[in-house]
Coordinates of C-alpha atoms in Angstrom, one line a residue:
X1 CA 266.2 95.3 244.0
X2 CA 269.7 96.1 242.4
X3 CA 273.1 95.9 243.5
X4 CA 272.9 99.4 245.5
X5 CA 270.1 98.1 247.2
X6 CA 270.7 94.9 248.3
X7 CA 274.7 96.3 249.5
X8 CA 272.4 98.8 251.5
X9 CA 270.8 96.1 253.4
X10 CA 274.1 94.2 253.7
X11 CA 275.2 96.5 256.0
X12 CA 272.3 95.9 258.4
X13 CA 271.7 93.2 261.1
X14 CA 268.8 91.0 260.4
X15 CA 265.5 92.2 261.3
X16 CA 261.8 91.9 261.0
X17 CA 262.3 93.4 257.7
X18 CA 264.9 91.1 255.9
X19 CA 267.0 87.9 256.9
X20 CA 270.0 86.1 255.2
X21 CA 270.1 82.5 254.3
X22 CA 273.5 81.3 253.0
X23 CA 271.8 78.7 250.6
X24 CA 268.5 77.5 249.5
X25 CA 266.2 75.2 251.2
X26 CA 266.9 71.5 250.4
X27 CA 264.0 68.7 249.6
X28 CA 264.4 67.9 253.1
X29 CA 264.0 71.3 254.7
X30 CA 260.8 72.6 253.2
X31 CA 259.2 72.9 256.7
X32 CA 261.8 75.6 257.3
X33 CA 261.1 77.7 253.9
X34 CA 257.3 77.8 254.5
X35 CA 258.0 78.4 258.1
X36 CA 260.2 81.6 257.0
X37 CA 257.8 82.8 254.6
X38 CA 255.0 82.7 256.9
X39 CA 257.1 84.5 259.6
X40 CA 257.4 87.4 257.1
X41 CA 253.9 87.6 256.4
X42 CA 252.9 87.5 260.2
X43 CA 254.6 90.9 261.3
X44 CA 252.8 93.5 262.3
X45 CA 254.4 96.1 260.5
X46 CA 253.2 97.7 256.7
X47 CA 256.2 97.3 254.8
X48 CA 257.0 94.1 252.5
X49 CA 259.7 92.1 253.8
X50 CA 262.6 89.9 252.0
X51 CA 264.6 86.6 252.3
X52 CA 268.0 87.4 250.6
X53 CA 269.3 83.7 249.4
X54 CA 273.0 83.9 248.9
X55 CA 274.5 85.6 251.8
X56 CA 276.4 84.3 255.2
X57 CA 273.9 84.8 258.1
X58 CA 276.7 86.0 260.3
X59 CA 279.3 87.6 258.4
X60 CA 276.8 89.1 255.9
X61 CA 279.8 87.7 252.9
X62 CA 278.0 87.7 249.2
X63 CA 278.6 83.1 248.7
X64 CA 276.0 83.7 245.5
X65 CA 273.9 81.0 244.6
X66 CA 275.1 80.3 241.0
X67 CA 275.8 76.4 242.0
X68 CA 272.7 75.7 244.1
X69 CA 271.3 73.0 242.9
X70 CA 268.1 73.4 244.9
X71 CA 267.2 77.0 243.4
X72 CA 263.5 77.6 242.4
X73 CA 262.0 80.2 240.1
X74 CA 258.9 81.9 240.5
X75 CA 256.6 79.7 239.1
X76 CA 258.6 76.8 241.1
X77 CA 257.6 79.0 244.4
X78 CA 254.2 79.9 243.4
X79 CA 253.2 76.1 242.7
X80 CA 255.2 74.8 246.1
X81 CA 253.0 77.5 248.0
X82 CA 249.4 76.9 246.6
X83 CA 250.1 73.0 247.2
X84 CA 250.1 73.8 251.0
X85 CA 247.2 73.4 253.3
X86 CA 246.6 76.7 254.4
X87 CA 243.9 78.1 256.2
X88 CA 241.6 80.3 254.4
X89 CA 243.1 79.7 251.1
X90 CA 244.9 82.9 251.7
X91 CA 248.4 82.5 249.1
X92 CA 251.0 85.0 250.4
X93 CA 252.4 87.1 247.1
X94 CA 255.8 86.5 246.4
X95 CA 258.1 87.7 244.2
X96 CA 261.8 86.6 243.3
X97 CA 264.4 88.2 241.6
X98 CA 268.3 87.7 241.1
X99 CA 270.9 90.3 241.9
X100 CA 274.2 90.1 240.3
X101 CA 276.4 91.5 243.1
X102 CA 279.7 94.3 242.9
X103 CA 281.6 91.0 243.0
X104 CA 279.5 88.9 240.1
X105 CA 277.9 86.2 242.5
X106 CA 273.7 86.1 242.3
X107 CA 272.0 86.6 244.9
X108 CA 268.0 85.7 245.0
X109 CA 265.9 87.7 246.7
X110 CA 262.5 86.4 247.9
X111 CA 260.5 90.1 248.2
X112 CA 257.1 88.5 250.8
X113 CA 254.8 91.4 249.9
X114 CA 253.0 93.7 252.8
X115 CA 249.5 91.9 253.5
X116 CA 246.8 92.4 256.1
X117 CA 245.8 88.7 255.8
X118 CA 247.3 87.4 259.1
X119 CA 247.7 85.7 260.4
X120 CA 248.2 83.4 257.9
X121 CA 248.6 79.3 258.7
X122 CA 248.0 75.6 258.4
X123 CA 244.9 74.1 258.8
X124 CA 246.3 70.6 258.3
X125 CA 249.7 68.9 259.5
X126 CA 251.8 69.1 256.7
X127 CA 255.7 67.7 256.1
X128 CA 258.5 68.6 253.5
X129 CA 257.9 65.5 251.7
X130 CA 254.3 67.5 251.1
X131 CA 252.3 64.8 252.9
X132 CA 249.4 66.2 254.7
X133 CA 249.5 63.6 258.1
X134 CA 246.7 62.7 260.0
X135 CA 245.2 60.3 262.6
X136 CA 244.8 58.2 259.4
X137 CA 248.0 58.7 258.3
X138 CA 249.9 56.3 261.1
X139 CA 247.6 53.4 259.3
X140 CA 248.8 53.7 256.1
X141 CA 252.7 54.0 256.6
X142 CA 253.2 57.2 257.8
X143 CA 254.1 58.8 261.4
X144 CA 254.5 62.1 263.1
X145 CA 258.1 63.9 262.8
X146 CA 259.0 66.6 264.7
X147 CA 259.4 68.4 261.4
X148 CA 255.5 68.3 260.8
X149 CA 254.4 71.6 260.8
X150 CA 250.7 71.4 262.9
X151 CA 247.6 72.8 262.3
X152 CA 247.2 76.4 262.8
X153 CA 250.8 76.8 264.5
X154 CA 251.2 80.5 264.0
X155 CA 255.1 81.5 262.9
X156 CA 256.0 85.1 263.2
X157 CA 258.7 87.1 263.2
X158 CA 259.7 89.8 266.4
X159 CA 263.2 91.0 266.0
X160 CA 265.4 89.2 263.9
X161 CA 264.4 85.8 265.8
X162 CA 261.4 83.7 264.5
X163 CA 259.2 81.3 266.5
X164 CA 260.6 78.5 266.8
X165 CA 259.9 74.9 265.5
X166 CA 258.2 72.9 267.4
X167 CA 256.1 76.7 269.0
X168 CA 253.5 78.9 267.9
X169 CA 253.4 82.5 268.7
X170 CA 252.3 84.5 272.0
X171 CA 249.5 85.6 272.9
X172 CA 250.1 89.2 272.5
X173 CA 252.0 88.7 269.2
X174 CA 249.4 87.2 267.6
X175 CA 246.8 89.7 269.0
X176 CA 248.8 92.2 267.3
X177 CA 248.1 90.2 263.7
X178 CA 244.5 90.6 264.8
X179 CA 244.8 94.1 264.9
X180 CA 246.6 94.0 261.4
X181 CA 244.2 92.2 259.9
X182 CA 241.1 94.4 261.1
X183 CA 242.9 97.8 261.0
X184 CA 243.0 98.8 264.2
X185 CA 246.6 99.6 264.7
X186 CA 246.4 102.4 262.2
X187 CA 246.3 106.0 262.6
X188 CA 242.6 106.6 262.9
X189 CA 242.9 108.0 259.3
X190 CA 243.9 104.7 257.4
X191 CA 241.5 102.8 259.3
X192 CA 238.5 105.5 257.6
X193 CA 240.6 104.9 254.2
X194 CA 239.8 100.4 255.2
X195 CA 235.9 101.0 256.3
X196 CA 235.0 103.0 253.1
X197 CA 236.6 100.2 250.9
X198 CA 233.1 98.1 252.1
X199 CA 230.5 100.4 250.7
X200 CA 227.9 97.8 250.7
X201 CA 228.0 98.3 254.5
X202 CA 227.4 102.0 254.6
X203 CA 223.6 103.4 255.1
X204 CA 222.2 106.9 254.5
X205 CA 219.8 108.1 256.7
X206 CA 218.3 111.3 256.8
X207 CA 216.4 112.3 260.4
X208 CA 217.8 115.7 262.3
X209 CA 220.8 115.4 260.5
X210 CA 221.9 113.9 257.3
X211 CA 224.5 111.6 256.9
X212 CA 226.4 108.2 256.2
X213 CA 226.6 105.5 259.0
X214 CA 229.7 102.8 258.8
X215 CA 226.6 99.5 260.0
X216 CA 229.6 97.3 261.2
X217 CA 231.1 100.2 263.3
X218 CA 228.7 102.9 263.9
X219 CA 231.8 104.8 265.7
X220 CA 232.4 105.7 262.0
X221 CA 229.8 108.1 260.4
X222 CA 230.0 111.1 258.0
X223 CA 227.7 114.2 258.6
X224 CA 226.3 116.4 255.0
X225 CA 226.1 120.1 256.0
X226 CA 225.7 123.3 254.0
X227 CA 228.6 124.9 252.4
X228 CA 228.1 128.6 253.3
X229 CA 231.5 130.0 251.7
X230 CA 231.3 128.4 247.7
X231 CA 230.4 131.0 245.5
X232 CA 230.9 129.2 241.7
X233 CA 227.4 127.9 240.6
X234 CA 229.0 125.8 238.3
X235 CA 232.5 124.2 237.7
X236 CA 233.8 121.7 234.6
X237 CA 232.6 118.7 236.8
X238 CA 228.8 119.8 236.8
X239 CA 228.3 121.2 232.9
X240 CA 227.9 118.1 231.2
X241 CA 224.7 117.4 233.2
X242 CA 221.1 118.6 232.1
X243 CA 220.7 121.0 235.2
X244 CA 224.4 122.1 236.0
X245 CA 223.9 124.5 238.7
X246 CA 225.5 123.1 242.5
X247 CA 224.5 123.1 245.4
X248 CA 227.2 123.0 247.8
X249 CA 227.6 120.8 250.9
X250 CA 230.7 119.8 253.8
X251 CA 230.5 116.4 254.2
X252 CA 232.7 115.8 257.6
X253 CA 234.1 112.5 258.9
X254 CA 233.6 111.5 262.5
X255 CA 234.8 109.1 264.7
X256 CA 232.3 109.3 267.4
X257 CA 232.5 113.1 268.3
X258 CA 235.6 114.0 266.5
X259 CA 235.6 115.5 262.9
X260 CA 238.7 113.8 261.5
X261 CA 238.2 115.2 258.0
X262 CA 236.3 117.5 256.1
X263 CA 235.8 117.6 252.2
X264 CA 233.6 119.3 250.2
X265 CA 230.8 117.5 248.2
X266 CA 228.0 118.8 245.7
X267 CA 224.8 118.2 245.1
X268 CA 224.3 117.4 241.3
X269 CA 221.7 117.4 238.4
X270 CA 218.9 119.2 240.6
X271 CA 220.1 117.8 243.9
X272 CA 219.8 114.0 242.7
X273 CA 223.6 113.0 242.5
X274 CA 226.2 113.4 245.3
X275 CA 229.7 113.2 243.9
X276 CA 232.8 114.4 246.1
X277 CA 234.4 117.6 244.7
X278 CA 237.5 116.6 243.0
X279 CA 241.4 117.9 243.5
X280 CA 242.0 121.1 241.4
X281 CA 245.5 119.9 239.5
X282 CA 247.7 122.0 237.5
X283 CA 250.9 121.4 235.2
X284 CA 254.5 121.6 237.5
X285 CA 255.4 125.2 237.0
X286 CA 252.2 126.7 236.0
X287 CA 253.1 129.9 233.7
X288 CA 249.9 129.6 231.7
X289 CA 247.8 129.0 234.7
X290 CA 246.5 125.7 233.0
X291 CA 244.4 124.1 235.8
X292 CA 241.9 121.0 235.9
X293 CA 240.3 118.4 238.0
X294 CA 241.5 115.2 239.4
X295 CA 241.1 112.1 242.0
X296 CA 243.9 110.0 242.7
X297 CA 242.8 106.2 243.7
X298 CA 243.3 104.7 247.1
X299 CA 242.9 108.1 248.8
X300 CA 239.7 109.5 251.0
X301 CA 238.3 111.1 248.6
X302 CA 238.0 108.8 245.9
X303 CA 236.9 106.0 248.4
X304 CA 234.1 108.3 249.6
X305 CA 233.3 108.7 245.8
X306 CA 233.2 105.6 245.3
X307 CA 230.7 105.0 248.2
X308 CA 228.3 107.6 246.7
X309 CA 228.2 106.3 243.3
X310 CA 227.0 103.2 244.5
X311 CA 225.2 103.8 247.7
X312 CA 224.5 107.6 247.6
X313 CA 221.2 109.2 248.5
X314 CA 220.1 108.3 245.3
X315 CA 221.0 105.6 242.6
X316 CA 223.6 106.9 240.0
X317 CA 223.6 105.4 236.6
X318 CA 226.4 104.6 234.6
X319 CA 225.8 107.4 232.4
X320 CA 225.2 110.3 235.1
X321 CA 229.0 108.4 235.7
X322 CA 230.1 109.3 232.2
X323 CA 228.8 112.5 232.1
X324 CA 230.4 113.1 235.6
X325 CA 234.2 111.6 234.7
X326 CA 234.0 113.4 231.0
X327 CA 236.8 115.6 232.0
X328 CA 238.2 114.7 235.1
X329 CA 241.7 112.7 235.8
X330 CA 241.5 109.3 238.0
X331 CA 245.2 108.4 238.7
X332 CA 246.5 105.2 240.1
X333 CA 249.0 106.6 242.6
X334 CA 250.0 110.2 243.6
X335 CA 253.7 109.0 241.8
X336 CA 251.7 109.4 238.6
X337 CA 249.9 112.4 239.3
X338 CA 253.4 113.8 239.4
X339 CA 254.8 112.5 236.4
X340 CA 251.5 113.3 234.6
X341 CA 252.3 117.2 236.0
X342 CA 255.8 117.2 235.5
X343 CA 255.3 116.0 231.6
X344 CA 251.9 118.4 231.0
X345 CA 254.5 121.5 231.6
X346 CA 257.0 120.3 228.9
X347 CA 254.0 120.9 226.3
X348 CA 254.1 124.3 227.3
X349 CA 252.6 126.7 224.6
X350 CA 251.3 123.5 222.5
X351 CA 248.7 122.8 225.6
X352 CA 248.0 126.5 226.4
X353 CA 246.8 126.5 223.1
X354 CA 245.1 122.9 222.8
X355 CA 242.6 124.0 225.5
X356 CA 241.9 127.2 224.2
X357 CA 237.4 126.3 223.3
X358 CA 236.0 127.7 219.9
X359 CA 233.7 131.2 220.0
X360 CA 230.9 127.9 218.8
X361 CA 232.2 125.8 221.9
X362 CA 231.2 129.3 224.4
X363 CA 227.8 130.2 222.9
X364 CA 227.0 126.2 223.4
X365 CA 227.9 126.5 226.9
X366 CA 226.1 129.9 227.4
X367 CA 223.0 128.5 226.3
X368 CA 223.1 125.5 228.4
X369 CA 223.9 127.3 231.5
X370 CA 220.9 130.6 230.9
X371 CA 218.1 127.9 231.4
X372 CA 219.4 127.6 234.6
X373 CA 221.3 130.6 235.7
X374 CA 219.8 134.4 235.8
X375 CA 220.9 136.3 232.8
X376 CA 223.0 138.6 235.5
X377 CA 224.6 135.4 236.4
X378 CA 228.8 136.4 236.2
X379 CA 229.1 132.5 235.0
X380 CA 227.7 133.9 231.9
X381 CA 230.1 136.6 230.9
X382 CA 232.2 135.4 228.3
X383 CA 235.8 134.8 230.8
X384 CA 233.7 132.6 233.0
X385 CA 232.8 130.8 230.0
X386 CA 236.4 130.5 228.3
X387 CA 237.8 129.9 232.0
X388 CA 235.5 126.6 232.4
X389 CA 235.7 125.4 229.1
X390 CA 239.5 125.5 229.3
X391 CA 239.3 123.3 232.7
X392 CA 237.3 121.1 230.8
X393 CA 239.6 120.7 228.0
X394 CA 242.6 120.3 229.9
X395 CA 241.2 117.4 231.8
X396 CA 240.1 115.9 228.7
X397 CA 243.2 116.4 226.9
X398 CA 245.1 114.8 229.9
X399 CA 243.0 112.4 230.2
X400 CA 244.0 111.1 226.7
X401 CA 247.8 112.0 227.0
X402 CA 247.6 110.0 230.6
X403 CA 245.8 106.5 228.2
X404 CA 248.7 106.6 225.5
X405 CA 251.3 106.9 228.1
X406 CA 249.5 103.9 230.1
X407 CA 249.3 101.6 227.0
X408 CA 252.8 102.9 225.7
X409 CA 254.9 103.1 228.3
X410 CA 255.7 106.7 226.8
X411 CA 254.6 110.5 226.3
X412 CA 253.1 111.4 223.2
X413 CA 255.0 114.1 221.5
X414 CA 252.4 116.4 221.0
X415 CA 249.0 117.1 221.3
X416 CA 246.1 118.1 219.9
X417 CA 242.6 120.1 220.7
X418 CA 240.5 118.3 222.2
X419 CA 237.4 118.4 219.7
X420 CA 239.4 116.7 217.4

């Protein structure tokens, strides 16, 4: 956050997405602190929430925190919460940074990152001086205070008003957590995205139809037909493998009756490997019609090919793995597909030419493909050829440009062909 930002929020009432404190917790008042942060990681909401340290709760005025004596750091907050008692040994992630405001004051902003592990509480009764009391507790010194935060008292935050104290939270509010935690208040799409992420609990059967069914939720299942429409017998994705030739399916998502998605998949290496067709990418104003293929992490389709590489039809080996990924893209985020794009057109010429394959690089590739394809076959004619050598390449080539920049922090100048 910077100083725009944190102005920005300023100039909002306190919600269920931020709230001002006009000082740091003291020694004393540790109760409240983990009962604030656990508010912000009970809502029921996505987005990542923030406790801005340094501001007047009613007249949103920038005090700063320059002179509080009770500030902690990150490590400071980290330690404090992985001392507490909390159930499931679920840490909330936390991240703090300091603002220097228009006016020069700090302010410290506590960033309680988004988090469907809720609801999140005590399993012991627990105190600011960090003693954990019990029945046990009353004979050796100690007794109850109304400060004690009990075992699993939920806090959570509705509005701009969390529960209080000495409460826990409703019924309905914490049946909303519920539904946080297991997906079930997401659009029917995210909660496919959440299901595919446990492939070990995904079986495929084959009896009038042929198919994928989600064991823990068999409202979830995915349905292989025929792809009657793909004409390309082969594409960069399928050369590399000893038979390259395709045969084309639609594999369609359901939720019970209802087709919620449709990709298309392919049948590799004589119909032993099922991979997901990848995303056809292309540099940001395409002059030179430069194309190549891509998955982007965290999306359908990847998830889904990460199901079938390890609970496909058939088991896939880390080398039919290799020889599938040789020239195709996985990004972390569709941000850096973009930048990737954006930077792959400012090579211009020097990648038009980088991909361009050697007349020894064709013939190779014709003589794989004729023990496979009729000799009539128009993969064989010497544009095919080029064209899906040049896919190849290009994925290869940003493949490589796509490691320097992750290691480096920046483009590489130029670029080379990718043989070399």
């Amino acid at each position: 956050m910077n100083a725009e930002e944190l102005y920005m929020w300023l100039q909002k009432p306190e919600d269920d997405h931020h709230d001002f404190k006009a000082e740091w917790y003291d020694d004393n008042h540790k109760e409240e602190f983990v009962k604030d942060i656990f508010s912000f990681v009970n809502v029921a909401h996505y987005d990542d929430c923030f406790l801005i340290i340094g501001v007047d709760d009613k007249t949103h005025a920038v005090i700063g925190v320059e002179d509080d004596s009770n500030r902690l750091n990150q490590q400071n907050i980290i330690d404090f919460l992985h001392k507490l008692p909390i159930s499931g040994e679920y840490i909330p992630r936390v991240q703090i940074e300091t603002v220097q405001y228009f006016d020069g004051h700090d302010v410290d902003v506590i960033r309680i990152f988004n988090t469907t592990n809720v609801p999140i509480f005590l399993n012991e009764r627990w105190n600011a001086k960090g003693i954990k009391t019990t029945e046990n507790s009353v004979e050796m010194g100690y007794i109850y205070t109304r400060q004690d935060i009990h075992p699993e008292q939920i806090f959570l935050r509705e509005g701009d008003v969390n529960t209080a104290r000495n409460q826990t939270g409703e019924f309905h509010q914490v049946e909303e957590l519920w539904k946080k935690h297991f997906h079930l208040n997401q659009p029917i799409l995210d909660r496919y995205l959440y299901c595919l992420q446990n492939t070990q609990n995904w079986s495929y059967f084959e009896n009038d139809r042929i198919g994928f069914l989600y064991n823990l939720n068999p409202d979830f299942y995915m349905i292989l037909n025929d792809e009657d429409d793909a004409t390309a017998e082969v594409e960069p994705f399928s050369i590399n493998f000893v038979n390259p030739k395709i045969d084309w399916q639609v594999l369609s998502l359901k939720y019970r009756q209802i087709t919620v998605k449709s990709m298309q998949v392919a049948f590799l290496d004589s119909a032993n490997l099922l991979f997901v067709v990848p995303d056809v990418g292309a540099p940001r104003d395409n002059l030179d019609r430069i194309f190549y293929r891509n998955f982007t992490m965290h999306t359908l389709k990847n998830q889904v090919q990460d199901l079938f590489s390890v609970n496909g039809p058939n088991k896939v080996s880390k080398g039919d793995l290799i020889e599938f990924y040789t020239n195709i893209v996985v990004y972390e985020s569709e941000e850096e597909r973009k930048a990737t794009e954006i930077q792959l057109s400012k090579y211009g010429e020097m990648l038009a030419s980088a991909i361009q394959p050697s007349e020894e690089d064709i013939q190779k590739l014709k003589s794989h493909l004729s023990t496979r394809l009729p000799n009539n076959s128009v993969e064989l004619t010497k544009n095919a050829l080029t064209s899906t050598l040049m896919q190849s390449n290009a994925g290869i080539i940003t493949q490589r440009i796509l490691s320097e920049y992750r290691v480096s922090g920046s483009w590489p100048d130029s670029i080379s062909d990718q043989s070399k």
